[in-house]
């Protein structure tokens, strides 16, 4: 399914498949650049043996622009703190869920 560029394919138990397909059909999935006029926020799913995922996004008017992502595992929290510092993000908001 990835090869054919289908975001939903035949994924058994897909929760967001129809929603993702709908926004793809509307042309709402694409590349967006970093805009220094807007602060960068993060959404972080912490893990250790399983993956830690970080999304870097900007709220631009009524849209959310995902500008970068990072995923890794078997790393302690200081690794991710340093990653964020290295990106020199201003006005960082951590939304831990």
CSV table of N, CA and C in Angstrom, one decimal:
chain,number,residue,atom,x,y,z
A,1,UNK,N,0.8,-1.2,0.0
A,1,UNK,CA,0.0,0.0,0.0
A,1,UNK,C,0.9,1.3,0.0
A,2,UNK,N,2.0,1.3,0.7
A,2,UNK,CA,2.9,2.4,0.7
A,2,UNK,C,3.4,2.7,-0.7
A,3,UNK,N,3.7,1.6,-1.4
A,3,UNK,CA,4.3,1.7,-2.8
A,3,UNK,C,3.2,2.4,-3.7
A,4,UNK,N,2.0,2.0,-3.5
A,4,UNK,CA,0.9,2.6,-4.4
A,4,UNK,C,0.4,3.9,-3.9
A,5,UNK,N,1.0,4.4,-2.8
A,5,UNK,CA,0.7,5.7,-2.2
A,5,UNK,C,-0.7,5.7,-1.6
A,6,UNK,N,-1.2,4.6,-1.1
A,6,UNK,CA,-2.5,4.6,-0.4
A,6,UNK,C,-2.2,4.7,1.1
A,7,UNK,N,-2.8,5.7,1.7
A,7,UNK,CA,-2.5,5.9,3.1
A,7,UNK,C,-3.4,5.0,4.0
A,8,UNK,N,-4.4,4.4,3.4
A,8,UNK,CA,-5.3,3.5,4.2
A,8,UNK,C,-5.1,2.1,3.8
A,9,UNK,N,-5.0,1.8,2.5
A,9,UNK,CA,-4.9,0.4,2.0
A,9,UNK,C,-5.9,-0.5,2.6
A,10,UNK,N,-5.6,-1.7,2.9
A,10,UNK,CA,-6.5,-2.6,3.5
A,10,UNK,C,-6.0,-2.9,4.9
A,11,UNK,N,-5.9,-1.9,5.7
A,11,UNK,CA,-5.4,-2.0,7.1
A,11,UNK,C,-6.5,-2.4,8.0
A,12,UNK,N,-6.4,-3.6,8.5
A,12,UNK,CA,-7.4,-4.1,9.4
A,12,UNK,C,-7.4,-3.4,10.7
A,13,UNK,N,-8.5,-2.9,11.2
A,13,UNK,CA,-8.6,-2.2,12.5
A,13,UNK,C,-8.2,-0.7,12.4
A,14,UNK,N,-8.1,-0.2,11.2
A,14,UNK,CA,-7.7,1.2,11.0
A,14,UNK,C,-8.7,2.1,11.7
A,15,UNK,N,-8.3,3.0,12.5
A,15,UNK,CA,-9.2,3.9,13.2
A,15,UNK,C,-9.3,5.2,12.4
A,16,UNK,N,-8.2,5.7,11.9
A,16,UNK,CA,-8.3,7.0,11.2
A,16,UNK,C,-8.2,6.9,9.7
A,17,UNK,N,-8.3,5.7,9.2
A,17,UNK,CA,-8.1,5.4,7.7
A,17,UNK,C,-9.0,6.3,6.9
A,18,UNK,N,-10.3,6.3,7.2
A,18,UNK,CA,-11.3,7.0,6.4
A,18,UNK,C,-11.0,8.5,6.5
A,19,UNK,N,-10.7,9.0,7.7
A,19,UNK,CA,-10.4,10.4,7.8
A,19,UNK,C,-9.1,10.8,7.0
A,20,UNK,N,-8.1,10.0,7.1
A,20,UNK,CA,-6.9,10.3,6.4
A,20,UNK,C,-7.2,10.3,4.9
A,21,UNK,N,-7.9,9.3,4.4
A,21,UNK,CA,-8.3,9.2,3.0
A,21,UNK,C,-9.1,10.4,2.6
A,22,UNK,N,-10.0,10.9,3.4
A,22,UNK,CA,-10.8,12.1,3.1
A,22,UNK,C,-9.9,13.3,2.9
A,23,UNK,N,-9.0,13.6,3.9
A,23,UNK,CA,-8.2,14.8,3.8
A,23,UNK,C,-7.2,14.7,2.6
A,24,UNK,N,-6.8,13.4,2.3
A,24,UNK,CA,-5.9,13.2,1.1
A,24,UNK,C,-6.7,13.5,-0.2
A,25,UNK,N,-8.0,13.1,-0.2
A,25,UNK,CA,-8.8,13.3,-1.4
A,25,UNK,C,-9.1,14.8,-1.6
A,26,UNK,N,-9.1,15.6,-0.5
A,26,UNK,CA,-9.3,17.0,-0.6
A,26,UNK,C,-8.0,17.8,-0.9
A,27,UNK,N,-6.9,17.1,-1.0
A,27,UNK,CA,-5.6,17.7,-1.3
A,27,UNK,C,-5.0,18.5,-0.2
A,28,UNK,N,-5.4,18.0,1.1
A,28,UNK,CA,-4.9,18.7,2.3
A,28,UNK,C,-3.6,18.1,2.8
A,29,UNK,N,-3.1,17.1,2.1
A,29,UNK,CA,-1.8,16.5,2.6
A,29,UNK,C,-0.7,17.0,1.5
A,30,UNK,N,0.3,17.6,2.0
A,30,UNK,CA,1.4,18.0,1.1
A,30,UNK,C,2.6,18.5,2.0
A,31,UNK,N,3.5,19.1,1.3
A,31,UNK,CA,4.7,19.6,2.0
A,31,UNK,C,4.5,21.1,2.3
A,32,UNK,N,4.9,21.5,3.5
A,32,UNK,CA,4.8,22.9,4.0
A,32,UNK,C,6.2,23.3,4.6
A,33,UNK,N,6.6,24.5,4.3
A,33,UNK,CA,7.9,24.9,4.9
A,33,UNK,C,7.8,25.4,6.3
A,34,UNK,N,8.9,25.5,7.0
A,34,UNK,CA,8.9,26.2,8.3
A,34,UNK,C,8.7,27.7,8.1
A,35,UNK,N,7.9,28.3,8.8
A,35,UNK,CA,7.6,29.7,8.7
A,35,UNK,C,8.0,30.4,10.0
A,36,UNK,N,9.1,31.1,10.0
A,36,UNK,CA,9.7,31.8,11.2
A,36,UNK,C,8.7,32.8,11.9
A,37,UNK,N,7.6,33.1,11.2
A,37,UNK,CA,6.7,34.1,11.8
A,37,UNK,C,5.8,33.4,12.8
A,38,UNK,N,5.8,32.1,12.9
A,38,UNK,CA,4.9,31.3,13.8
A,38,UNK,C,5.8,30.5,14.8
A,39,UNK,N,5.3,30.4,16.0
A,39,UNK,CA,6.0,29.5,17.0
A,39,UNK,C,5.9,28.0,16.6
A,40,UNK,N,6.9,27.3,17.0
A,40,UNK,CA,6.9,25.8,16.7
A,40,UNK,C,6.5,25.1,18.0
A,41,UNK,N,5.5,24.2,17.9
A,41,UNK,CA,5.1,23.4,19.0
A,41,UNK,C,5.5,21.9,18.8
A,42,UNK,N,5.4,21.1,19.8
A,42,UNK,CA,5.7,19.7,19.7
A,42,UNK,C,4.6,18.9,20.3
A,43,UNK,N,4.4,17.7,19.7
A,43,UNK,CA,3.5,16.7,20.3
A,43,UNK,C,4.5,15.5,20.5
A,44,UNK,N,4.5,15.0,21.7
A,44,UNK,CA,5.5,13.9,22.0
A,44,UNK,C,4.8,12.7,22.6
A,45,UNK,N,5.2,11.6,22.0
A,45,UNK,CA,4.7,10.3,22.6
A,45,UNK,C,6.0,9.6,23.1
A,46,UNK,N,6.2,9.7,24.5
A,46,UNK,CA,7.4,9.2,25.1
A,46,UNK,C,7.4,7.6,25.2
A,47,UNK,N,8.5,7.1,24.9
A,47,UNK,CA,8.7,5.6,25.1
A,47,UNK,C,10.2,5.4,25.4
A,48,UNK,N,10.5,4.1,25.7
A,48,UNK,CA,11.9,3.8,25.8
A,48,UNK,C,12.2,2.5,25.0
A,49,UNK,N,11.7,1.4,25.4
A,49,UNK,CA,11.8,0.2,24.6
A,49,UNK,C,11.0,0.3,23.3
A,50,UNK,N,9.8,0.9,23.4
A,50,UNK,CA,9.0,1.2,22.2
A,50,UNK,C,9.4,2.7,21.8
A,51,UNK,N,9.0,3.1,20.6
A,51,UNK,CA,9.5,4.3,20.1
A,51,UNK,C,9.0,5.6,20.8
A,52,UNK,N,9.9,6.6,20.9
A,52,UNK,CA,9.4,7.9,21.2
A,52,UNK,C,9.3,8.6,19.9
A,53,UNK,N,8.1,9.3,19.7
A,53,UNK,CA,7.9,10.0,18.5
A,53,UNK,C,7.7,11.5,18.8
A,54,UNK,N,8.2,12.4,18.0
A,54,UNK,CA,8.1,13.8,18.2
A,54,UNK,C,7.6,14.4,16.9
A,55,UNK,N,6.5,15.2,16.9
A,55,UNK,CA,6.0,15.9,15.8
A,55,UNK,C,6.3,17.4,16.1
A,56,UNK,N,6.9,18.1,15.1
A,56,UNK,CA,7.1,19.5,15.2
A,56,UNK,C,6.1,20.2,14.3
A,57,UNK,N,5.3,21.1,14.9
A,57,UNK,CA,4.2,21.7,14.0
A,57,UNK,C,4.0,23.1,14.4
A,58,UNK,N,3.4,23.8,13.4
A,58,UNK,CA,3.0,25.2,13.6
A,58,UNK,C,1.5,25.4,13.3
A,59,UNK,N,0.9,26.2,14.2
A,59,UNK,CA,-0.5,26.6,13.9
A,59,UNK,C,-0.5,27.9,13.1
A,60,UNK,N,-0.8,27.7,11.8
A,60,UNK,CA,-0.8,28.8,10.9
A,60,UNK,C,-2.3,29.1,10.5
A,61,UNK,N,-2.8,30.2,11.0
A,61,UNK,CA,-4.2,30.6,10.8
A,61,UNK,C,-5.1,29.5,11.3
A,62,UNK,N,-5.9,28.8,10.4
A,62,UNK,CA,-6.7,27.7,10.8
A,62,UNK,C,-6.2,26.4,10.4
A,63,UNK,N,-4.9,26.3,10.2
A,63,UNK,CA,-4.3,25.1,9.7
A,63,UNK,C,-3.2,24.6,10.7
A,64,UNK,N,-2.9,23.4,10.7
A,64,UNK,CA,-1.8,22.8,11.5
A,64,UNK,C,-0.8,22.3,10.4
A,65,UNK,N,0.4,22.9,10.4
A,65,UNK,CA,1.5,22.5,9.5
A,65,UNK,C,2.5,21.6,10.3
A,66,UNK,N,2.6,20.4,9.9
A,66,UNK,CA,3.6,19.5,10.5
A,66,UNK,C,4.8,19.7,9.7
A,67,UNK,N,5.9,20.3,10.3
A,67,UNK,CA,7.1,20.7,9.6
A,67,UNK,C,8.2,19.7,9.7
A,68,UNK,N,8.1,18.8,10.7
A,68,UNK,CA,9.2,17.9,10.9
A,68,UNK,C,8.7,16.8,11.9
A,69,UNK,N,9.4,15.7,11.9
A,69,UNK,CA,9.1,14.6,12.8
A,69,UNK,C,10.4,13.8,13.2
A,70,UNK,N,10.4,13.2,14.3
A,70,UNK,CA,11.6,12.4,14.7
A,70,UNK,C,11.1,11.2,15.5
A,71,UNK,N,11.7,10.1,15.3
A,71,UNK,CA,11.4,8.8,16.0
A,71,UNK,C,12.6,8.1,16.4
A,72,UNK,N,12.7,7.5,17.6
A,72,UNK,CA,13.8,6.8,18.0
A,72,UNK,C,13.4,5.9,19.2
A,73,UNK,N,14.2,5.0,19.6
A,73,UNK,CA,13.9,4.2,20.8
A,73,UNK,C,15.2,3.9,21.5
A,74,UNK,N,15.1,3.4,22.8
A,74,UNK,CA,16.2,3.0,23.7
A,74,UNK,C,17.1,4.2,24.0
A,75,UNK,N,16.5,5.4,24.0
A,75,UNK,CA,17.2,6.6,24.4
A,75,UNK,C,16.5,7.2,25.6
A,76,UNK,N,17.3,7.8,26.5
A,76,UNK,CA,16.8,8.5,27.7
A,76,UNK,C,16.4,9.9,27.3
A,77,UNK,N,15.6,10.5,28.2
A,77,UNK,CA,15.0,11.8,28.0
A,77,UNK,C,16.0,12.9,27.6
A,78,UNK,N,17.2,12.9,28.2
A,78,UNK,CA,18.2,13.9,27.8
A,78,UNK,C,18.5,13.9,26.3
A,79,UNK,N,18.4,12.8,25.6
A,79,UNK,CA,18.7,12.7,24.2
A,79,UNK,C,17.7,13.5,23.4
A,80,UNK,N,16.4,13.5,23.8
A,80,UNK,CA,15.4,14.2,23.1
A,80,UNK,C,15.4,15.7,23.5
A,81,UNK,N,15.7,16.0,24.7
A,81,UNK,CA,15.9,17.4,25.1
A,81,UNK,C,17.0,18.0,24.3
A,82,UNK,N,18.1,17.3,24.1
A,82,UNK,CA,19.2,17.9,23.3
A,82,UNK,C,18.8,18.0,21.8
A,83,UNK,N,18.0,17.1,21.3
A,83,UNK,CA,17.6,17.2,19.9
A,83,UNK,C,16.8,18.4,19.7
A,84,UNK,N,15.9,18.7,20.7
A,84,UNK,CA,15.1,19.9,20.6
A,84,UNK,C,15.9,21.2,20.7
A,85,UNK,N,16.9,21.2,21.6
A,85,UNK,CA,17.8,22.3,21.7
A,85,UNK,C,18.6,22.5,20.5
A,86,UNK,N,19.0,21.4,19.9
A,86,UNK,CA,19.8,21.5,18.6
A,86,UNK,C,19.0,22.1,17.5
A,87,UNK,N,17.7,21.9,17.5
A,87,UNK,CA,16.9,22.5,16.5
A,87,UNK,C,16.7,24.0,16.7
A,88,UNK,N,17.1,24.5,17.9
A,88,UNK,CA,17.0,25.9,18.2
A,88,UNK,C,15.6,26.4,18.0
A,89,UNK,N,14.6,25.7,18.6
A,89,UNK,CA,13.3,26.1,18.5
A,89,UNK,C,12.9,27.2,19.5
A,90,UNK,N,12.2,28.2,19.0
A,90,UNK,CA,11.8,29.3,19.8
A,90,UNK,C,10.3,29.1,20.2
A,91,UNK,N,10.0,29.5,21.4
A,91,UNK,CA,8.6,29.4,21.9
A,91,UNK,C,8.1,28.0,21.9
A,92,UNK,N,8.9,27.0,22.3
A,92,UNK,CA,8.5,25.6,22.3
A,92,UNK,C,7.4,25.3,23.3
A,93,UNK,N,6.4,24.6,22.9
A,93,UNK,CA,5.3,24.2,23.8
A,93,UNK,C,5.3,22.7,23.8
A,94,UNK,N,5.5,22.0,24.9
A,94,UNK,CA,5.4,20.6,25.0
A,94,UNK,C,4.0,20.1,25.4
A,95,UNK,N,3.4,19.3,24.5
A,95,UNK,CA,2.1,18.8,24.7
A,95,UNK,C,2.3,17.3,25.0
A,96,UNK,N,2.4,16.9,26.2
A,96,UNK,CA,2.7,15.5,26.5
A,96,UNK,C,1.3,14.8,26.7
A,97,UNK,N,1.2,13.7,26.0
A,97,UNK,CA,-0.1,12.9,26.1
A,97,UNK,C,0.3,11.5,26.3
